[in-house]
Amino acid sequence: MLSRISDAFRAYPIDLQSIKHLDFSSLQELPDSHAWPSSHNDYPSHDPCSAELVPIIDLNDPNALDLVGHACKTWGVFQVTNHGISKELLGNIESMARSLFSLPIQQKLQAARSPDGISGYGVAPISSFFPKLMWSEGFTIVGSPLKHARLLWPQEYNKFCDVVEEYEKELKRLAAELMWLALGAFGITKEDIKWAGPRGDFRGASGALQLNSYPACPDPERAMGLAAHTDSTLLTILYQDSTSGLQVLREGVGWVTVPPVPGALVINVGDLLHILSNGSYKNVLHRAIVNRSSHRLSIAYLYGPPSSVQISPLSKLLDPNHPPLYRPITWPEYLGTKAKHFNEALSWVRLCAPLNGFVDKNDLNRVKVG
Ligand SMILES: C=C1C[C@]23C[C@@]1(O)CC[C@H]2[C@@]12CCC[C@@](C)(C(=O)O1)[C@H]2[C@@H]3C(=O)O
Ligand SMILES: O=C(O)CCC(=O)C(=O)O
Ligand SMILES: [Fe+2]
């Protein structure tokens, strides 16, 4: 049984050493290893238009509770302004990520994620589910980044660690506020969620930080920055720089771009909030595309419950007409399920037979990357 989020990918190692093209700056053409078949673009892409705009919610709006609840139900994603995270801190974390990704590849590889580990530099952890590699590099932080930061900057690792620590502390506070808005919209109060702690500040919650870098790409139509996925979180708080690339799948419409709004943060509903809400809140399917001229950066704060807490549909939302759709599961267990079944993980937690029958197509498709 998995008890820590850092154990989730242990059974599915990715061997970074076998991946040839990690140094994107040296590539003038898209290598075959990164060229995705046109079938991966099975839905049309839309630039933002007034009819299909991801909601932008001012957290100082007196109606914020209803607006957040409605956005979680209809989109599973929204942007927030007046969130209380200072421009200075956002600027600092962006510049730390920028300085990390601009190090020479050999230096970044010093801090490579170990094949069965979770923290460190490397390809997206979901890469093993796809026959082609993604046009991106990432750095995952679970727990202290000290060990890896020392390898990256032997003299001045402290600055990186200090900024990461402050960013995680502030985002944890914001995540708790967003949780109460999302849950409050259902009439859920502090008495209903014991694991939020006596002050309701979700003190024991866990978080991971994922720094994503998407270099400019010589053939963006055939490349993929980060393949379509849902996050395994309660919610994810995403900072994106001024280059667009994030898209969400909107039923009946296709891929809708989430445009960068200066100072705003993007909030995704993750799989665990979908479970907690007994399926009412959409766990949004999203991806990142790349472009020919600009490098793009994003920083995701992946927020989940304390490792030992079993997440299940809230009893206040259940009655004979609304039976629980999912069985209880901890975050580490869910991450283990995701590492095995990827986007089909939720159907393995559903209380009726798995929707896809008994054969998991990820097991048939799983390939060795590189
Ligand atoms: C806590 C986590 C969520 C995550 C897996 C991880 O253990 C750390 C990285 C996270 C991330 C970020 C990029 C997309 C994603 C699907 C992935 O491959 O790694 C998510 C994972 C997730 O939400 O399942
Ligand atoms: O780069 C982006 O916009 C998306 C990143 C993302 O989905 C993730 O890190 O989980
Ligand atoms: Fe994501």
CSV table of C-alpha atoms and ligand atoms in Angstrom, one decimal:
chain,number,residue,atom,x,y,z
A,1,MET,CA,0.0,0.0,0.0
A,2,LEU,CA,1.4,3.4,-0.9
A,3,SER,CA,1.7,5.9,2.0
A,4,ARG,CA,3.7,8.7,0.5
A,5,ILE,CA,3.1,10.7,-2.7
A,6,SER,CA,6.8,10.3,-3.5
A,7,ASP,CA,6.3,6.5,-3.9
A,8,ALA,CA,3.6,6.7,-6.6
A,9,PHE,CA,5.9,6.2,-9.7
A,10,ARG,CA,8.2,3.6,-8.1
A,11,ALA,CA,6.6,0.8,-10.1
A,12,TYR,CA,6.8,2.6,-13.4
A,13,PRO,CA,10.4,3.9,-13.8
A,14,ILE,CA,11.4,6.2,-16.7
A,15,ASP,CA,15.0,5.9,-17.7
A,16,LEU,CA,16.1,9.5,-18.6
A,17,GLN,CA,19.5,8.3,-19.8
A,18,SER,CA,17.9,6.5,-22.7
A,19,ILE,CA,16.3,9.7,-24.0
A,20,LYS,CA,18.4,11.2,-26.7
A,21,HIS,CA,17.0,14.7,-27.4
A,22,LEU,CA,16.8,16.7,-24.2
A,23,ASP,CA,18.8,19.6,-25.5
A,24,PHE,CA,16.0,21.4,-27.4
A,25,SER,CA,18.2,24.4,-28.2
A,26,SER,CA,20.4,22.3,-30.5
A,27,LEU,CA,17.5,21.1,-32.6
A,28,GLN,CA,16.6,22.8,-35.9
A,29,GLU,CA,14.0,20.2,-36.9
A,30,LEU,CA,11.5,18.2,-35.0
A,31,PRO,CA,13.1,14.7,-34.5
A,32,ASP,CA,10.9,11.7,-35.2
A,33,SER,CA,10.9,10.9,-31.4
A,34,HIS,CA,8.9,14.1,-30.9
A,35,ALA,CA,6.7,14.1,-34.0
A,36,TRP,CA,3.1,13.2,-32.9
A,37,PRO,CA,0.7,11.6,-35.4
A,38,SER,CA,-2.1,14.0,-36.6
A,39,SER,CA,-4.6,11.7,-34.8
A,40,HIS,CA,-3.6,13.3,-31.5
A,41,ASN,CA,-5.4,16.4,-32.6
A,42,ASP,CA,-8.9,14.9,-32.6
A,43,TYR,CA,-10.8,18.0,-31.4
A,44,PRO,CA,-10.7,21.4,-33.0
A,45,SER,CA,-8.7,24.2,-31.3
A,46,HIS,CA,-10.3,27.6,-30.5
A,47,ASP,CA,-8.8,30.9,-29.7
A,48,PRO,CA,-10.7,32.6,-26.9
A,49,CYS,CA,-13.9,34.1,-28.1
A,50,SER,CA,-16.6,35.8,-26.0
A,51,ALA,CA,-18.9,32.8,-26.1
A,52,GLU,CA,-16.3,30.4,-24.7
A,53,LEU,CA,-14.2,32.3,-22.2
A,54,VAL,CA,-12.8,30.5,-19.2
A,55,PRO,CA,-14.3,32.4,-16.3
A,56,ILE,CA,-12.2,35.1,-14.6
A,57,ILE,CA,-13.2,35.5,-10.9
A,58,ASP,CA,-12.2,38.4,-8.7
A,59,LEU,CA,-11.8,36.9,-5.3
A,60,ASN,CA,-12.9,40.2,-3.7
A,61,ASP,CA,-16.3,39.9,-5.5
A,62,PRO,CA,-19.0,39.4,-2.9
A,63,ASN,CA,-20.4,36.6,-5.2
A,64,ALA,CA,-17.1,34.8,-5.3
A,65,LEU,CA,-18.6,31.7,-3.6
A,66,ASP,CA,-21.3,31.2,-6.3
A,67,LEU,CA,-19.0,32.1,-9.1
A,68,VAL,CA,-16.4,29.6,-8.0
A,69,GLY,CA,-19.1,26.8,-7.5
A,70,HIS,CA,-20.6,27.5,-10.9
A,71,ALA,CA,-17.2,27.5,-12.7
A,72,CYS,CA,-16.2,24.2,-11.0
A,73,LYS,CA,-19.5,22.6,-12.2
A,74,THR,CA,-19.5,23.9,-15.8
A,75,TRP,CA,-15.8,24.3,-16.7
A,76,GLY,CA,-13.6,22.7,-14.0
A,77,VAL,CA,-11.2,25.6,-14.6
A,78,PHE,CA,-11.2,29.4,-13.9
A,79,GLN,CA,-8.8,32.2,-13.4
A,80,VAL,CA,-8.6,34.2,-10.3
A,81,THR,CA,-7.5,37.8,-9.6
A,82,ASN,CA,-7.0,39.6,-6.3
A,83,HIS,CA,-5.7,36.3,-4.9
A,84,GLY,CA,-3.2,37.8,-2.5
A,85,ILE,CA,0.0,36.4,-4.1
A,86,SER,CA,2.3,39.4,-4.6
A,87,LYS,CA,3.6,40.3,-8.1
A,88,GLU,CA,7.0,40.2,-6.5
A,89,LEU,CA,6.7,36.6,-5.4
A,90,LEU,CA,5.3,35.5,-8.8
A,91,GLY,CA,8.2,37.3,-10.5
A,92,ASN,CA,10.7,35.6,-8.2
A,93,ILE,CA,9.4,32.1,-8.8
A,94,GLU,CA,9.3,32.8,-12.5
A,95,SER,CA,12.9,34.0,-12.5
A,96,MET,CA,14.1,30.9,-10.5
A,97,ALA,CA,12.4,28.6,-13.0
A,98,ARG,CA,13.9,30.5,-15.9
A,99,SER,CA,17.4,30.3,-14.4
A,100,LEU,CA,17.0,26.6,-13.8
A,101,PHE,CA,15.9,25.8,-17.3
A,102,SER,CA,18.6,28.0,-18.8
A,103,LEU,CA,21.4,26.0,-17.2
A,104,PRO,CA,23.4,23.7,-19.6
A,105,ILE,CA,21.8,20.3,-20.1
A,106,GLN,CA,24.7,18.5,-18.4
A,107,GLN,CA,24.2,20.5,-15.3
A,108,LYS,CA,20.4,19.9,-15.3
A,109,LEU,CA,21.0,16.2,-15.7
A,110,GLN,CA,23.0,16.3,-12.4
A,111,ALA,CA,19.6,16.9,-10.7
A,112,ALA,CA,17.8,14.3,-12.8
A,113,ARG,CA,14.8,12.6,-11.3
A,114,SER,CA,15.9,9.1,-10.4
A,115,PRO,CA,14.1,6.4,-12.6
A,116,ASP,CA,11.7,5.4,-9.8
A,117,GLY,CA,11.6,8.7,-8.0
A,118,ILE,CA,9.4,11.8,-8.3
A,119,SER,CA,11.5,14.9,-7.5
A,120,GLY,CA,14.0,16.4,-9.9
A,121,TYR,CA,14.6,17.3,-13.5
A,122,GLY,CA,13.2,15.3,-16.4
A,123,VAL,CA,10.4,14.6,-18.9
A,124,ALA,CA,6.8,14.8,-17.8
A,125,PRO,CA,6.1,11.9,-15.4
A,126,ILE,CA,3.2,10.8,-17.8
A,127,SER,CA,5.6,10.3,-20.7
A,128,SER,CA,5.6,6.5,-20.5
A,129,PHE,CA,1.9,6.5,-21.6
A,130,PHE,CA,2.8,7.9,-25.0
A,131,PRO,CA,4.7,6.6,-28.0
A,132,LYS,CA,6.2,10.1,-28.7
A,133,LEU,CA,8.1,12.5,-26.4
A,134,MET,CA,6.8,15.9,-25.4
A,135,TRP,CA,8.4,19.2,-26.4
A,136,SER,CA,9.0,20.2,-22.8
A,137,GLU,CA,11.2,19.7,-19.8
A,138,GLY,CA,10.1,19.7,-16.2
A,139,PHE,CA,11.4,20.0,-12.6
A,140,THR,CA,9.2,18.4,-9.9
A,141,ILE,CA,9.6,19.4,-6.3
A,142,VAL,CA,8.0,17.1,-3.6
A,143,GLY,CA,9.4,18.0,-0.1
A,144,SER,CA,12.6,20.0,0.2
A,145,PRO,CA,14.4,20.9,-3.1
A,146,LEU,CA,17.7,21.3,-1.2
A,147,LYS,CA,19.4,18.1,-2.5
A,148,HIS,CA,18.7,19.0,-6.1
A,149,ALA,CA,19.3,22.7,-5.8
A,150,ARG,CA,22.8,22.1,-4.4
A,151,LEU,CA,23.6,20.0,-7.5
A,152,LEU,CA,22.3,22.7,-9.8
A,153,TRP,CA,23.9,25.8,-8.1
A,154,PRO,CA,26.6,24.5,-5.7
A,155,GLN,CA,27.4,28.1,-4.5
A,156,GLU,CA,24.0,29.8,-4.4
A,157,TYR,CA,21.3,27.1,-3.9
A,158,ASN,CA,19.8,29.0,-0.9
A,159,LYS,CA,18.0,31.6,-3.0
A,160,PHE,CA,16.1,28.9,-5.0
A,161,CYS,CA,15.1,27.1,-1.8
A,162,ASP,CA,14.0,30.2,-0.1
A,163,VAL,CA,11.8,31.3,-3.0
A,164,VAL,CA,10.3,27.8,-3.4
A,165,GLU,CA,9.5,27.7,0.3
A,166,GLU,CA,7.8,31.0,0.4
A,167,TYR,CA,5.9,30.3,-2.8
A,168,GLU,CA,4.6,26.9,-1.4
A,169,LYS,CA,3.6,28.6,1.9
A,170,GLU,CA,1.6,31.3,0.2
A,171,LEU,CA,0.0,29.0,-2.4
A,172,LYS,CA,-1.0,26.6,0.4
A,173,ARG,CA,-2.9,29.4,2.0
A,174,LEU,CA,-4.6,30.4,-1.3
A,175,ALA,CA,-5.5,26.7,-2.0
A,176,ALA,CA,-7.2,26.5,1.4
A,177,GLU,CA,-9.2,29.7,0.6
A,178,LEU,CA,-10.2,28.2,-2.8
A,179,MET,CA,-11.2,24.9,-1.2
A,180,TRP,CA,-13.6,26.7,1.1
A,181,LEU,CA,-15.1,28.7,-1.8
A,182,ALA,CA,-15.6,25.5,-3.8
A,183,LEU,CA,-17.0,23.5,-0.9
A,184,GLY,CA,-18.9,26.5,0.6
A,185,ALA,CA,-20.9,26.6,-2.7
A,186,PHE,CA,-22.4,23.3,-1.6
A,187,GLY,CA,-23.1,24.5,1.9
A,188,ILE,CA,-20.2,22.4,3.3
A,189,THR,CA,-18.8,23.9,6.5
A,190,LYS,CA,-15.7,23.3,8.7
A,191,GLU,CA,-17.6,20.7,10.8
A,192,ASP,CA,-18.1,18.6,7.6
A,193,ILE,CA,-14.4,18.2,6.9
A,194,LYS,CA,-12.5,17.1,10.0
A,195,TRP,CA,-9.2,16.8,8.2
A,196,ALA,CA,-9.2,20.5,7.5
A,197,GLY,CA,-8.1,20.9,11.1
A,198,PRO,CA,-9.6,22.9,14.0
A,199,ARG,CA,-8.9,26.2,12.3
A,200,GLY,CA,-10.1,25.0,8.9
A,201,ASP,CA,-6.8,25.9,7.4
A,202,PHE,CA,-6.0,22.4,5.9
A,203,ARG,CA,-2.7,22.5,7.7
A,204,GLY,CA,-1.8,18.9,7.0
A,205,ALA,CA,-2.5,19.3,3.3
A,206,SER,CA,0.3,18.2,0.9
A,207,GLY,CA,1.6,20.0,-2.2
A,208,ALA,CA,4.0,19.5,-5.0
A,209,LEU,CA,5.5,22.0,-7.4
A,210,GLN,CA,5.9,21.3,-11.1
A,211,LEU,CA,8.1,23.8,-13.1
A,212,ASN,CA,7.4,23.4,-16.8
A,213,SER,CA,9.5,24.7,-19.7
A,214,TYR,CA,8.3,24.7,-23.3
A,215,PRO,CA,11.0,25.8,-25.7
A,216,ALA,CA,10.1,27.4,-29.0
A,217,CYS,CA,9.5,24.6,-31.5
A,218,PRO,CA,10.5,24.3,-35.2
A,219,ASP,CA,7.3,22.4,-36.1
A,220,PRO,CA,4.6,23.2,-33.4
A,221,GLU,CA,1.7,21.6,-35.3
A,222,ARG,CA,3.3,18.2,-35.0
A,223,ALA,CA,4.6,18.6,-31.5
A,224,MET,CA,3.0,18.4,-28.0
A,225,GLY,CA,4.1,20.4,-25.0
A,226,LEU,CA,2.3,18.4,-22.4
A,227,ALA,CA,-0.2,15.7,-23.5
A,228,ALA,CA,-3.9,15.9,-22.4
A,229,HIS,CA,-4.4,14.9,-18.8
A,230,THR,CA,-6.4,15.6,-15.7
A,231,ASP,CA,-4.5,16.5,-12.5
A,232,SER,CA,-4.7,13.9,-9.6
A,233,THR,CA,-5.1,16.8,-7.2
A,234,LEU,CA,-7.9,18.4,-5.2
A,235,LEU,CA,-7.0,21.5,-7.2
A,236,THR,CA,-4.0,22.9,-9.1
A,237,ILE,CA,-2.9,26.5,-9.1
A,238,LEU,CA,-1.1,27.4,-12.3
A,239,TYR,CA,1.0,30.4,-13.0
A,240,GLN,CA,1.7,30.9,-16.7
A,241,ASP,CA,4.0,33.5,-18.2
A,242,SER,CA,2.8,35.8,-20.9
A,243,THR,CA,3.0,33.2,-23.7
A,244,SER,CA,-0.2,31.2,-24.2
A,245,GLY,CA,-0.2,27.4,-24.6
A,246,LEU,CA,-2.6,26.0,-22.0
A,247,GLN,CA,-5.8,24.6,-23.5
A,248,VAL,CA,-8.8,22.9,-21.8
A,249,LEU,CA,-11.3,20.6,-23.4
A,250,ARG,CA,-14.8,22.0,-23.5
A,251,GLU,CA,-17.6,19.5,-24.3
A,252,GLY,CA,-19.1,20.2,-27.6
A,253,VAL,CA,-16.6,22.9,-28.5
A,254,GLY,CA,-13.1,21.4,-28.5
A,255,TRP,CA,-9.8,22.8,-27.1
A,256,VAL,CA,-10.2,26.3,-25.7
A,257,THR,CA,-7.1,28.4,-25.0
A,258,VAL,CA,-6.8,29.8,-21.5
A,259,PRO,CA,-5.2,33.1,-22.3
A,260,PRO,CA,-2.5,34.5,-20.0
A,261,VAL,CA,-4.0,37.4,-17.9
A,262,PRO,CA,-1.3,39.5,-16.2
A,263,GLY,CA,-1.3,38.8,-12.5
A,264,ALA,CA,-4.0,36.1,-12.7
A,265,LEU,CA,-3.7,32.5,-11.6
A,266,VAL,CA,-5.4,29.5,-13.3
A,267,ILE,CA,-7.3,27.1,-11.1
A,268,ASN,CA,-7.9,23.5,-12.3
A,269,VAL,CA,-10.3,21.1,-10.5
A,270,GLY,CA,-8.5,17.9,-10.0
A,271,ASP,CA,-9.6,14.3,-9.8
A,272,LEU,CA,-9.9,14.3,-6.0
A,273,LEU,CA,-12.2,17.3,-5.8
A,274,HIS,CA,-14.3,15.6,-8.5
A,275,ILE,CA,-14.5,12.5,-6.1
A,276,LEU,CA,-15.2,14.7,-3.1
A,277,SER,CA,-18.0,16.5,-4.9
A,278,ASN,CA,-19.4,13.1,-6.0
A,279,GLY,CA,-18.9,13.9,-9.6
A,280,SER,CA,-20.5,17.4,-9.6
A,281,TYR,CA,-17.2,19.3,-10.2
A,282,LYS,CA,-15.5,18.7,-13.5
A,283,ASN,CA,-11.9,17.4,-13.4
A,284,VAL,CA,-10.8,19.4,-16.4
A,285,LEU,CA,-8.9,17.7,-19.2
A,286,HIS,CA,-6.1,20.0,-20.3
A,287,ARG,CA,-2.9,20.1,-22.3
A,288,ALA,CA,-0.1,22.5,-23.3
A,289,ILE,CA,0.7,23.2,-26.9
A,290,VAL,CA,3.9,24.9,-28.1
A,291,ASN,CA,4.7,27.6,-30.7
A,292,ARG,CA,7.4,28.5,-33.2
A,293,SER,CA,8.7,31.7,-31.8
A,294,SER,CA,8.4,32.0,-28.0
A,295,HIS,CA,9.6,29.9,-25.1
A,296,ARG,CA,6.9,29.4,-22.5
A,297,LEU,CA,7.1,28.7,-18.7
A,298,SER,CA,4.4,27.5,-16.3
A,299,ILE,CA,4.5,26.7,-12.6
A,300,ALA,CA,1.9,24.3,-11.2
A,301,TYR,CA,1.2,24.0,-7.5
A,302,LEU,CA,-0.5,20.6,-7.1
A,303,TYR,CA,-2.5,20.5,-4.0
A,304,GLY,CA,-3.8,17.4,-2.2
A,305,PRO,CA,-5.1,16.2,1.1
A,306,PRO,CA,-2.8,14.9,3.9
A,307,SER,CA,-1.3,11.5,2.8
A,308,SER,CA,-3.3,9.5,5.3
A,309,VAL,CA,-6.7,11.0,4.6
A,310,GLN,CA,-9.3,8.9,2.7
A,311,ILE,CA,-11.1,11.0,0.2
A,312,SER,CA,-14.6,10.0,-0.6
A,313,PRO,CA,-17.9,11.7,-1.7
A,314,LEU,CA,-19.0,14.2,1.0
A,315,SER,CA,-21.9,12.6,3.0
A,316,LYS,CA,-23.9,15.9,2.8
A,317,LEU,CA,-24.1,15.4,-1.0
A,318,LEU,CA,-25.5,11.9,-0.7
A,319,ASP,CA,-29.1,10.6,-0.5
A,320,PRO,CA,-30.9,7.6,-1.9
A,321,ASN,CA,-31.1,9.4,-5.3
A,322,HIS,CA,-27.5,10.4,-5.2
A,323,PRO,CA,-25.5,7.3,-4.0
A,324,PRO,CA,-21.7,7.6,-3.7
A,325,LEU,CA,-20.0,7.2,-7.1
A,326,TYR,CA,-16.5,6.6,-5.8
A,327,ARG,CA,-14.9,4.5,-3.1
A,328,PRO,CA,-12.6,6.1,-0.5
A,329,ILE,CA,-9.0,6.5,-1.5
A,330,THR,CA,-5.9,8.3,-0.2
A,331,TRP,CA,-3.8,10.6,-2.4
A,332,PRO,CA,-0.8,8.3,-2.5
A,333,GLU,CA,-3.0,5.4,-3.5
A,334,TYR,CA,-4.7,7.5,-6.2
A,335,LEU,CA,-1.4,8.6,-7.6
A,336,GLY,CA,-0.3,5.0,-7.7
A,337,THR,CA,-3.6,4.2,-9.6
A,338,LYS,CA,-2.9,7.1,-12.0
A,339,ALA,CA,0.7,6.0,-12.5
A,340,LYS,CA,-0.7,2.6,-13.7
A,341,HIS,CA,-3.9,3.5,-15.5
A,342,PHE,CA,-3.3,7.2,-16.3
A,343,ASN,CA,-6.5,8.9,-17.6
A,344,GLU,CA,-8.6,5.8,-16.8
A,345,ALA,CA,-7.6,6.0,-13.1
A,346,LEU,CA,-11.0,7.4,-12.0
A,347,SER,CA,-13.0,4.5,-13.4
A,348,TRP,CA,-10.9,2.2,-11.2
A,349,VAL,CA,-12.1,4.1,-8.2
A,350,ARG,CA,-15.8,4.2,-9.3
A,351,LEU,CA,-18.2,2.1,-7.3
A,352,CYS,CA,-19.8,0.5,-10.4
A,353,ALA,CA,-17.8,-1.8,-12.8
A,354,PRO,CA,-14.9,0.0,-14.6
A,355,LEU,CA,-16.4,1.8,-17.6
A,356,ASN,CA,-13.8,0.4,-19.9
A,357,GLY,CA,-14.3,-3.2,-18.9
A,358,PHE,CA,-11.5,-5.3,-17.5
A,359,VAL,CA,-8.7,-4.6,-19.9
A,360,ASP,CA,-6.8,-1.4,-19.2
A,361,LYS,CA,-5.7,-0.1,-22.6
A,362,ASN,CA,-2.8,1.8,-20.9
A,363,ASP,CA,-1.3,-1.6,-20.1
A,364,LEU,CA,-1.5,-2.5,-23.8
A,365,ASN,CA,-0.2,0.8,-25.0
A,366,ARG,CA,2.5,1.4,-22.4
A,367,VAL,CA,5.8,1.8,-24.1
A,368,LYS,CA,9.4,2.5,-23.1
A,369,VAL,CA,10.2,6.2,-23.9
A,370,GLY,CA,13.4,7.2,-25.6
B,1,LIG,C1,1.7,15.1,-7.0
B,1,LIG,C2,1.8,14.9,-8.3
B,1,LIG,C3,0.9,15.2,-9.3
B,1,LIG,C4,1.6,14.8,-10.7
B,1,LIG,C5,2.4,13.7,-10.2
B,1,LIG,C6,3.0,14.2,-8.9
B,1,LIG,O1,3.5,13.1,-8.2
B,1,LIG,C7,4.1,15.2,-9.2
B,1,LIG,C8,4.0,15.8,-10.6
B,1,LIG,C9,2.5,16.0,-11.1
B,1,LIG,C10,2.4,16.1,-12.6
B,1,LIG,C11,2.7,17.5,-13.2
B,1,LIG,C12,2.5,17.4,-14.7
B,1,LIG,C13,1.2,16.7,-15.1
B,1,LIG,C14,1.1,15.4,-14.3
B,1,LIG,C15,-0.1,14.6,-14.8
B,1,LIG,C16,2.4,14.6,-14.3
B,1,LIG,O2,2.7,13.8,-15.1
B,1,LIG,O3,3.1,15.1,-13.3
B,1,LIG,C17,1.0,15.7,-12.8
B,1,LIG,C18,0.7,14.5,-11.9
B,1,LIG,C19,-0.8,14.4,-11.6
B,1,LIG,O4,-1.5,15.3,-11.3
B,1,LIG,O5,-1.2,13.2,-11.7
B,2,LIG,O1,1.9,24.4,-18.8
B,2,LIG,C1,0.7,24.4,-18.6
B,2,LIG,O2,0.0,25.3,-18.9
B,2,LIG,C2,0.0,23.1,-18.0
B,2,LIG,C3,0.8,22.5,-17.0
B,2,LIG,C4,0.1,21.4,-16.3
B,2,LIG,O3,-1.0,21.0,-16.7
B,2,LIG,C5,0.7,20.7,-15.2
B,2,LIG,O4,1.8,21.0,-14.8
B,2,LIG,O5,0.0,19.8,-14.6
B,3,FE,FE,-1.9,19.6,-15.4
